[in-house]
Amino acid sequence: MSWRTLRWHAGAVLLLDQRALPEREQELACGTVEELASAIEQLVVRGAPAIGCAAAYGVALAAQRSEARSLAALARELADARARLLRTRPTAVNLAWALARMQRCEERAARAQEASVASVASALLAEAHALTAEDERICRALGRAGAELVPDGARVLTHCNAGALATAGYGTALGVVRAAVEAGRRVSVLADETRPFLQGARLTAWELQRDGIPVTVIADAMAAHLMRGGEIDLAIVGADRIAANGDVANKIGTYGLAVAAHHHGIPLIVVAPTSTLDASIASGAEIPIEERAPEEVSSRFRARNPAFDVTPAELVDAIVTEHGVHRAPYADSLPLALPAGR
Ligand code: MRU
């Protein structure tokens, strides 16, 4: 790929600015935790795994920029940084997962012999690099696992952007599409435009077109009509949080898509790394749903803007993680006890 969703450069976090795509490819440099947190809130970087990677770099940034004179002072600054980053987006559990992993790294580094502010900071930067590199490796693994579900000639409907732009690279739902194409299968994609931020019309279409994978954008309201007309074989989506019973929180509109797919006998496949699994909650009822600014929907009239919905597990035909393809009952089949990303 000729672009990166995010990268560390010269002591700052560089984000490919997803608000500007597909018109302009420009990076936004974040030199402070506040700048990075606000970029996450404004969807400069978005998608559950990418948010996790960005947050990890945010903690590394706080440590690199710190002028603390003691480990105790550094620990206080890092706790503040984690709290600020955690507040940015409530639904994607990868954020909390990445921050917890960075906290464990900090505690380990601070316990080492002759630990110093500088040694903890360098351990945290190394951990953010590792977490980000792992994310891309995991996407390739879940892509390979899910590709077996995509037959030659498949016409795949996807929603939002669960691609390279939503991860450190390669993507989750689009990772499966990419892996199927790399395995020699002909695959075409229908991308829901995904109101109101248009992740499908702008981001999914942009990155698939860059890879030469046939993509056609449709308005969200067209999906059921095309299903009824026999124009869709498979629906493949990502996830922002998956409960222990297999209920899936994903971009608003996924639930409606799942109902329509079920009605038409079209399989719905959810693709996510294990860092998106939340073993601490029994069902999707416990998933916090982010309510974004109403102005994103209408600047003129009163509007609502829940950014995610929950699809009940019974509408999900398979969940693909880096460990393979999991089927219902998900409480038994999901790798809930395994540490994420290992
Ligand atoms: O609000 P966003 O764009 O951060 O929403 C997240 C998503 O892109 C999707 O819901 C996606 O399917 C999960 S992330 C791979």
mmCIF file of N, CA, C and O in Angstrom, residues 97-174:
data_model
loop_
_atom_site.group_PDB
_atom_site.id
_atom_site.type_symbol
_atom_site.label_atom_id
_atom_site.label_comp_id
_atom_site.label_asym_id
_atom_site.label_seq_id
_atom_site.Cartn_x
_atom_site.Cartn_y
_atom_site.Cartn_z
ATOM 1 N N TRP A 97 -8.877 -1.773 25.377
ATOM 2 C CA TRP A 97 -7.936 -2.897 25.318
ATOM 3 C C TRP A 97 -6.499 -2.392 25.115
ATOM 4 O O TRP A 97 -5.576 -2.808 25.804
ATOM 5 N N ALA A 98 -6.330 -1.462 24.168
ATOM 6 C CA ALA A 98 -4.986 -0.954 23.866
ATOM 7 C C ALA A 98 -4.439 -0.157 25.058
ATOM 8 O O ALA A 98 -3.256 -0.270 25.401
ATOM 9 N N LEU A 99 -5.299 0.633 25.691
ATOM 10 C CA LEU A 99 -4.836 1.437 26.834
ATOM 11 C C LEU A 99 -4.437 0.534 28.009
ATOM 12 O O LEU A 99 -3.449 0.806 28.701
ATOM 13 N N ALA A 100 -5.187 -0.554 28.205
ATOM 14 C CA ALA A 100 -4.834 -1.485 29.290
ATOM 15 C C ALA A 100 -3.497 -2.149 28.990
ATOM 16 O O ALA A 100 -2.660 -2.340 29.880
ATOM 17 N N ARG A 101 -3.280 -2.487 27.736
ATOM 18 C CA ARG A 101 -2.000 -3.109 27.357
ATOM 19 C C ARG A 101 -0.832 -2.130 27.561
ATOM 20 O O ARG A 101 0.236 -2.514 28.032
ATOM 21 N N MET A 102 -1.063 -0.859 27.239
ATOM 22 C CA MET A 102 -0.009 0.143 27.447
ATOM 23 C C MET A 102 0.255 0.338 28.942
ATOM 24 O O MET A 102 1.401 0.539 29.362
ATOM 25 N N GLN A 103 -0.794 0.261 29.741
ATOM 26 C CA GLN A 103 -0.606 0.413 31.193
ATOM 27 C C GLN A 103 0.230 -0.758 31.745
ATOM 28 O O GLN A 103 1.123 -0.558 32.570
ATOM 29 N N ARG A 104 -0.056 -1.967 31.264
ATOM 30 C CA ARG A 104 0.732 -3.124 31.726
ATOM 31 C C ARG A 104 2.197 -2.953 31.317
ATOM 32 O O ARG A 104 3.107 -3.261 32.086
ATOM 33 N N CYS A 105 2.406 -2.439 30.121
ATOM 34 C CA CYS A 105 3.783 -2.223 29.642
ATOM 35 C C CYS A 105 4.499 -1.202 30.530
ATOM 36 O O CYS A 105 5.645 -1.394 30.937
ATOM 37 N N GLU A 106 3.786 -0.117 30.842
ATOM 38 C CA GLU A 106 4.377 0.922 31.694
ATOM 39 C C GLU A 106 4.764 0.341 33.060
ATOM 40 O O GLU A 106 5.868 0.574 33.555
ATOM 41 N N GLU A 107 3.851 -0.445 33.636
ATOM 42 C CA GLU A 107 4.112 -0.994 34.973
ATOM 43 C C GLU A 107 5.307 -1.950 34.952
ATOM 44 O O GLU A 107 6.140 -1.948 35.848
ATOM 45 N N ARG A 108 5.384 -2.756 33.895
ATOM 46 C CA ARG A 108 6.516 -3.677 33.730
ATOM 47 C C ARG A 108 7.831 -2.893 33.620
ATOM 48 O O ARG A 108 8.799 -3.188 34.293
ATOM 49 N N ALA A 109 7.810 -1.874 32.772
ATOM 50 C CA ALA A 109 9.045 -1.106 32.535
ATOM 51 C C ALA A 109 9.467 -0.361 33.802
ATOM 52 O O ALA A 109 10.672 -0.228 34.083
ATOM 53 N N ALA A 110 8.479 0.108 34.557
ATOM 54 C CA ALA A 110 8.810 0.865 35.774
ATOM 55 C C ALA A 110 9.359 -0.042 36.867
ATOM 56 O O ALA A 110 10.060 0.425 37.766
ATOM 57 N N ARG A 111 9.058 -1.334 36.796
ATOM 58 C CA ARG A 111 9.565 -2.286 37.807
ATOM 59 C C ARG A 111 10.976 -2.771 37.478
ATOM 60 O O ARG A 111 11.634 -3.377 38.311
ATOM 61 N N ALA A 112 11.417 -2.526 36.252
ATOM 62 C CA ALA A 112 12.729 -3.040 35.839
ATOM 63 C C ALA A 112 13.840 -2.362 36.646
ATOM 64 O O ALA A 112 13.673 -1.235 37.116
ATOM 65 N N GLN A 113 14.961 -3.075 36.749
ATOM 66 C CA GLN A 113 16.096 -2.493 37.477
ATOM 67 C C GLN A 113 16.572 -1.234 36.766
ATOM 68 O O GLN A 113 16.636 -1.212 35.530
ATOM 69 N N GLU A 114 16.900 -0.231 37.529
ATOM 70 C CA GLU A 114 17.391 1.043 36.992
ATOM 71 C C GLU A 114 16.413 1.700 36.031
ATOM 72 O O GLU A 114 16.804 2.347 35.055
ATOM 73 N N ALA A 115 15.106 1.487 36.303
ATOM 74 C CA ALA A 115 14.098 2.127 35.450
ATOM 75 C C ALA A 115 14.186 3.637 35.587
ATOM 76 O O ALA A 115 14.489 4.161 36.659
ATOM 77 N N SER A 116 13.937 4.335 34.494
ATOM 78 C CA SER A 116 13.950 5.803 34.518
ATOM 79 C C SER A 116 12.794 6.291 33.654
ATOM 80 O O SER A 116 12.164 5.499 32.930
ATOM 81 N N VAL A 117 12.542 7.584 33.706
ATOM 82 C CA VAL A 117 11.489 8.163 32.860
ATOM 83 C C VAL A 117 11.800 7.837 31.393
ATOM 84 O O VAL A 117 10.930 7.436 30.614
ATOM 85 N N ALA A 118 13.068 7.973 31.017
ATOM 86 C CA ALA A 118 13.453 7.725 29.613
ATOM 87 C C ALA A 118 13.265 6.256 29.237
ATOM 88 O O ALA A 118 12.792 5.948 28.125
ATOM 89 N N SER A 119 13.594 5.334 30.149
ATOM 90 C CA SER A 119 13.481 3.908 29.785
ATOM 91 C C SER A 119 12.013 3.495 29.673
ATOM 92 O O SER A 119 11.635 2.705 28.798
ATOM 93 N N VAL A 120 11.160 4.057 30.535
ATOM 94 C CA VAL A 120 9.722 3.743 30.437
ATOM 95 C C VAL A 120 9.168 4.313 29.126
ATOM 96 O O VAL A 120 8.421 3.650 28.401
ATOM 97 N N ALA A 121 9.597 5.546 28.807
ATOM 98 C CA ALA A 121 9.108 6.163 27.566
ATOM 99 C C ALA A 121 9.528 5.340 26.359
ATOM 100 O O ALA A 121 8.742 5.131 25.423
ATOM 101 N N SER A 122 10.750 4.829 26.382
ATOM 102 C CA SER A 122 11.172 4.081 25.196
ATOM 103 C C SER A 122 10.474 2.723 25.142
ATOM 104 O O SER A 122 10.124 2.241 24.054
ATOM 105 N N ALA A 123 10.190 2.118 26.306
ATOM 106 C CA ALA A 123 9.425 0.854 26.300
ATOM 107 C C ALA A 123 8.013 1.085 25.748
ATOM 108 O O ALA A 123 7.475 0.256 25.002
ATOM 109 N N LEU A 124 7.421 2.212 26.096
ATOM 110 C CA LEU A 124 6.044 2.489 25.631
ATOM 111 C C LEU A 124 5.997 2.727 24.122
ATOM 112 O O LEU A 124 5.072 2.285 23.440
ATOM 113 N N LEU A 125 7.018 3.394 23.600
ATOM 114 C CA LEU A 125 7.025 3.607 22.145
ATOM 115 C C LEU A 125 7.203 2.263 21.428
ATOM 116 O O LEU A 125 6.514 1.980 20.434
ATOM 117 N N ALA A 126 8.077 1.428 21.978
ATOM 118 C CA ALA A 126 8.277 0.105 21.359
ATOM 119 C C ALA A 126 6.980 -0.704 21.409
ATOM 120 O O ALA A 126 6.635 -1.426 20.456
ATOM 121 N N GLU A 127 6.230 -0.576 22.503
ATOM 122 C CA GLU A 127 4.971 -1.329 22.628
ATOM 123 C C GLU A 127 3.931 -0.826 21.623
ATOM 124 O O GLU A 127 3.198 -1.616 21.019
ATOM 125 N N ALA A 128 3.879 0.486 21.426
ATOM 126 C CA ALA A 128 2.923 1.031 20.446
ATOM 127 C C ALA A 128 3.277 0.550 19.037
ATOM 128 O O ALA A 128 2.396 0.176 18.250
ATOM 129 N N HIS A 129 4.569 0.527 18.730
ATOM 130 C CA HIS A 129 4.987 -0.002 17.414
ATOM 131 C C HIS A 129 4.583 -1.473 17.297
ATOM 132 O O HIS A 129 4.067 -1.910 16.260
ATOM 133 N N ALA A 130 4.816 -2.247 18.373
ATOM 134 C CA ALA A 130 4.525 -3.690 18.323
ATOM 135 C C ALA A 130 3.033 -3.940 18.149
ATOM 136 O O ALA A 130 2.603 -4.772 17.332
ATOM 137 N N LEU A 131 2.236 -3.209 18.911
ATOM 138 C CA LEU A 131 0.775 -3.379 18.851
ATOM 139 C C LEU A 131 0.261 -3.064 17.430
ATOM 140 O O LEU A 131 -0.592 -3.767 16.886
ATOM 141 N N THR A 132 0.841 -2.036 16.825
ATOM 142 C CA THR A 132 0.399 -1.622 15.488
ATOM 143 C C THR A 132 0.829 -2.645 14.426
ATOM 144 O O THR A 132 0.033 -3.023 13.557
ATOM 145 N N ALA A 133 2.065 -3.109 14.533
ATOM 146 C CA ALA A 133 2.533 -4.130 13.572
ATOM 147 C C ALA A 133 1.708 -5.403 13.726
ATOM 148 O O ALA A 133 1.338 -6.058 12.739
ATOM 149 N N GLU A 134 1.405 -5.762 14.967
ATOM 150 C CA GLU A 134 0.589 -6.957 15.243
ATOM 151 C C GLU A 134 -0.797 -6.822 14.621
ATOM 152 O O GLU A 134 -1.345 -7.784 14.093
ATOM 153 N N ASP A 135 -1.357 -5.614 14.702
ATOM 154 C CA ASP A 135 -2.709 -5.409 14.175
ATOM 155 C C ASP A 135 -2.759 -5.767 12.691
ATOM 156 O O ASP A 135 -3.676 -6.446 12.224
ATOM 157 N N GLU A 136 -1.753 -5.343 11.958
ATOM 158 C CA GLU A 136 -1.759 -5.656 10.524
ATOM 159 C C GLU A 136 -1.567 -7.162 10.297
ATOM 160 O O GLU A 136 -2.242 -7.755 9.452
ATOM 161 N N ARG A 137 -0.690 -7.787 11.091
ATOM 162 C CA ARG A 137 -0.490 -9.246 10.942
ATOM 163 C C ARG A 137 -1.787 -9.994 11.239
ATOM 164 O O ARG A 137 -2.160 -10.939 10.555
ATOM 165 N N ILE A 138 -2.492 -9.526 12.292
ATOM 166 C CA ILE A 138 -3.744 -10.179 12.683
ATOM 167 C C ILE A 138 -4.785 -10.032 11.570
ATOM 168 O O ILE A 138 -5.528 -10.968 11.261
ATOM 169 N N CYS A 139 -4.845 -8.840 10.969
ATOM 170 C CA CYS A 139 -5.800 -8.633 9.867
ATOM 171 C C CYS A 139 -5.514 -9.604 8.728
ATOM 172 O O CYS A 139 -6.440 -10.165 8.121
ATOM 173 N N ARG A 140 -4.235 -9.837 8.435
ATOM 174 C CA ARG A 140 -3.913 -10.782 7.358
ATOM 175 C C ARG A 140 -4.343 -12.195 7.756
ATOM 176 O O ARG A 140 -4.867 -12.945 6.929
ATOM 177 N N ALA A 141 -4.182 -12.531 9.034
ATOM 178 C CA ALA A 141 -4.575 -13.876 9.487
ATOM 179 C C ALA A 141 -6.084 -14.044 9.426
ATOM 180 O O ALA A 141 -6.598 -15.078 8.959
ATOM 181 N N LEU A 142 -6.837 -13.046 9.877
ATOM 182 C CA LEU A 142 -8.296 -13.222 9.823
ATOM 183 C C LEU A 142 -8.811 -13.131 8.394
ATOM 184 O O LEU A 142 -9.805 -13.768 8.034
ATOM 185 N N GLY A 143 -8.080 -12.400 7.554
ATOM 186 C CA GLY A 143 -8.424 -12.366 6.130
ATOM 187 C C GLY A 143 -8.322 -13.760 5.524
ATOM 188 O O GLY A 143 -9.235 -14.229 4.845
ATOM 189 N N ARG A 144 -7.202 -14.437 5.819
ATOM 190 C CA ARG A 144 -7.005 -15.793 5.276
ATOM 191 C C ARG A 144 -8.084 -16.732 5.807
ATOM 192 O O ARG A 144 -8.647 -17.549 5.070
ATOM 193 N N ALA A 145 -8.405 -16.607 7.110
ATOM 194 C CA ALA A 145 -9.417 -17.503 7.712
ATOM 195 C C ALA A 145 -10.782 -17.277 7.071
ATOM 196 O O ALA A 145 -11.520 -18.218 6.775
ATOM 197 N N GLY A 146 -11.132 -16.009 6.842
ATOM 198 C CA GLY A 146 -12.469 -15.697 6.325
ATOM 199 C C GLY A 146 -12.610 -15.931 4.832
ATOM 200 O O GLY A 146 -13.719 -16.138 4.324
ATOM 201 N N ALA A 147 -11.474 -15.925 4.114
ATOM 202 C CA ALA A 147 -11.538 -16.031 2.648
ATOM 203 C C ALA A 147 -12.217 -17.319 2.208
ATOM 204 O O ALA A 147 -12.848 -17.369 1.150
ATOM 205 N N GLU A 148 -12.119 -18.350 3.039
ATOM 206 C CA GLU A 148 -12.733 -19.639 2.659
ATOM 207 C C GLU A 148 -14.262 -19.538 2.570
ATOM 208 O O GLU A 148 -14.912 -20.403 1.978
ATOM 209 N N LEU A 149 -14.835 -18.484 3.161
ATOM 210 C CA LEU A 149 -16.294 -18.317 3.125
ATOM 211 C C LEU A 149 -16.756 -17.557 1.882
ATOM 212 O O LEU A 149 -17.951 -17.365 1.676
ATOM 213 N N VAL A 150 -15.791 -17.103 1.079
ATOM 214 C CA VAL A 150 -16.127 -16.257 -0.082
ATOM 215 C C VAL A 150 -15.932 -17.056 -1.374
ATOM 216 O O VAL A 150 -14.796 -17.319 -1.779
ATOM 217 N N PRO A 151 -17.029 -17.454 -2.013
ATOM 218 C CA PRO A 151 -16.879 -18.258 -3.241
ATOM 219 C C PRO A 151 -16.456 -17.406 -4.438
ATOM 220 O O PRO A 151 -16.589 -16.178 -4.407
ATOM 221 N N ASP A 152 -15.955 -18.083 -5.452
ATOM 222 C CA ASP A 152 -15.581 -17.383 -6.688
ATOM 223 C C ASP A 152 -16.829 -16.699 -7.262
ATOM 224 O O ASP A 152 -17.912 -17.278 -7.273
ATOM 225 N N GLY A 153 -16.662 -15.478 -7.670
ATOM 226 C CA GLY A 153 -17.777 -14.742 -8.272
ATOM 227 C C GLY A 153 -18.669 -14.045 -7.255
ATOM 228 O O GLY A 153 -19.692 -13.460 -7.629
ATOM 229 N N ALA A 154 -18.302 -14.096 -5.977
ATOM 230 C CA ALA A 154 -19.184 -13.552 -4.925
ATOM 231 C C ALA A 154 -19.415 -12.054 -5.084
ATOM 232 O O ALA A 154 -18.486 -11.286 -5.369
ATOM 233 N N ARG A 155 -20.678 -11.662 -4.873
ATOM 234 C CA ARG A 155 -21.031 -10.249 -4.827
ATOM 235 C C ARG A 155 -21.282 -9.927 -3.356
ATOM 236 O O ARG A 155 -22.248 -10.401 -2.756
ATOM 237 N N VAL A 156 -20.357 -9.167 -2.786
ATOM 238 C CA VAL A 156 -20.309 -8.959 -1.334
ATOM 239 C C VAL A 156 -20.823 -7.570 -0.979
ATOM 240 O O VAL A 156 -20.342 -6.568 -1.517
ATOM 241 N N LEU A 157 -21.782 -7.532 -0.064
ATOM 242 C CA LEU A 157 -22.236 -6.239 0.458
ATOM 243 C C LEU A 157 -21.445 -5.932 1.730
ATOM 244 O O LEU A 157 -21.279 -6.801 2.589
ATOM 245 N N THR A 158 -20.940 -4.706 1.859
ATOM 246 C CA THR A 158 -20.311 -4.321 3.125
ATOM 247 C C THR A 158 -20.869 -2.979 3.573
ATOM 248 O O THR A 158 -21.463 -2.240 2.781
ATOM 249 N N HIS A 159 -20.680 -2.701 4.852
ATOM 250 C CA HIS A 159 -21.245 -1.490 5.447
ATOM 251 C C HIS A 159 -20.121 -0.758 6.153
ATOM 252 O O HIS A 159 -19.244 -1.377 6.753
ATOM 253 N N CYS A 160 -20.149 0.569 6.102
ATOM 254 C CA CYS A 160 -19.126 1.387 6.749
ATOM 255 C C CYS A 160 -17.763 1.129 6.102
ATOM 256 O O CYS A 160 -17.695 0.751 4.928
ATOM 257 N N ASN A 161 -16.698 1.310 6.838
ATOM 258 C CA ASN A 161 -15.375 0.947 6.336
ATOM 259 C C ASN A 161 -14.676 0.100 7.375
ATOM 260 O O ASN A 161 -14.349 0.578 8.462
ATOM 261 N N ALA A 162 -14.527 -1.171 7.060
ATOM 262 C CA ALA A 162 -13.767 -2.082 7.912
ATOM 263 C C ALA A 162 -12.571 -2.542 7.087
ATOM 264 O O ALA A 162 -12.331 -3.728 6.905
ATOM 265 N N GLY A 163 -11.847 -1.573 6.584
ATOM 266 C CA GLY A 163 -10.737 -1.859 5.681
ATOM 267 C C GLY A 163 -9.401 -1.463 6.270
ATOM 268 O O GLY A 163 -9.257 -1.309 7.500
ATOM 269 N N ALA A 164 -8.422 -1.287 5.386
ATOM 270 C CA ALA A 164 -7.088 -0.879 5.830
ATOM 271 C C ALA A 164 -7.161 0.446 6.584
ATOM 272 O O ALA A 164 -6.410 0.682 7.529
ATOM 273 N N LEU A 165 -8.107 1.294 6.193
ATOM 274 C CA LEU A 165 -8.239 2.597 6.850
ATOM 275 C C LEU A 165 -8.771 2.481 8.285
ATOM 276 O O LEU A 165 -8.628 3.407 9.066
ATOM 277 N N ALA A 166 -9.426 1.373 8.596
ATOM 278 C CA ALA A 166 -9.993 1.184 9.939
ATOM 279 C C ALA A 166 -9.052 0.395 10.843
ATOM 280 O O ALA A 166 -9.393 0.079 11.986
ATOM 281 N N THR A 167 -7.879 0.056 10.310
ATOM 282 C CA THR A 167 -6.917 -0.782 11.036
ATOM 283 C C THR A 167 -5.516 -0.227 10.764
ATOM 284 O O THR A 167 -5.366 0.770 10.071
ATOM 285 N N ALA A 168 -4.506 -0.955 11.247
ATOM 286 C CA ALA A 168 -3.138 -0.528 10.920
ATOM 287 C C ALA A 168 -2.803 -0.865 9.472
ATOM 288 O O ALA A 168 -1.788 -0.410 8.937
ATOM 289 N N GLY A 169 -3.631 -1.653 8.823
ATOM 290 C CA GLY A 169 -3.421 -2.029 7.423
ATOM 291 C C GLY A 169 -4.181 -3.293 7.098
ATOM 292 O O GLY A 169 -4.456 -4.103 7.984
ATOM 293 N N TYR A 170 -4.586 -3.467 5.831
ATOM 294 C CA TYR A 170 -5.237 -4.658 5.292
ATOM 295 C C TYR A 170 -6.724 -4.742 5.599
ATOM 296 O O TYR A 170 -7.529 -5.028 4.736
ATOM 297 N N GLY A 171 -7.120 -4.503 6.847
ATOM 298 C CA GLY A 171 -8.550 -4.456 7.150
ATOM 299 C C GLY A 171 -9.106 -5.747 7.713
ATOM 300 O O GLY A 171 -8.462 -6.797 7.700
ATOM 301 N N THR A 172 -10.350 -5.657 8.205
ATOM 302 C CA THR A 172 -11.025 -6.830 8.780
ATOM 303 C C THR A 172 -11.996 -7.395 7.736
ATOM 304 O O THR A 172 -11.664 -8.349 7.035
ATOM 305 N N ALA A 173 -13.185 -6.785 7.590
ATOM 306 C CA ALA A 173 -14.114 -7.265 6.551
ATOM 307 C C ALA A 173 -13.450 -7.162 5.172
ATOM 308 O O ALA A 173 -13.500 -8.105 4.372
ATOM 309 N N LEU A 174 -12.798 -6.033 4.908
ATOM 310 C CA LEU A 174 -12.136 -5.895 3.600
ATOM 311 C C LEU A 174 -10.854 -6.729 3.546
ATOM 312 O O LEU A 174 -10.369 -7.050 2.457
#
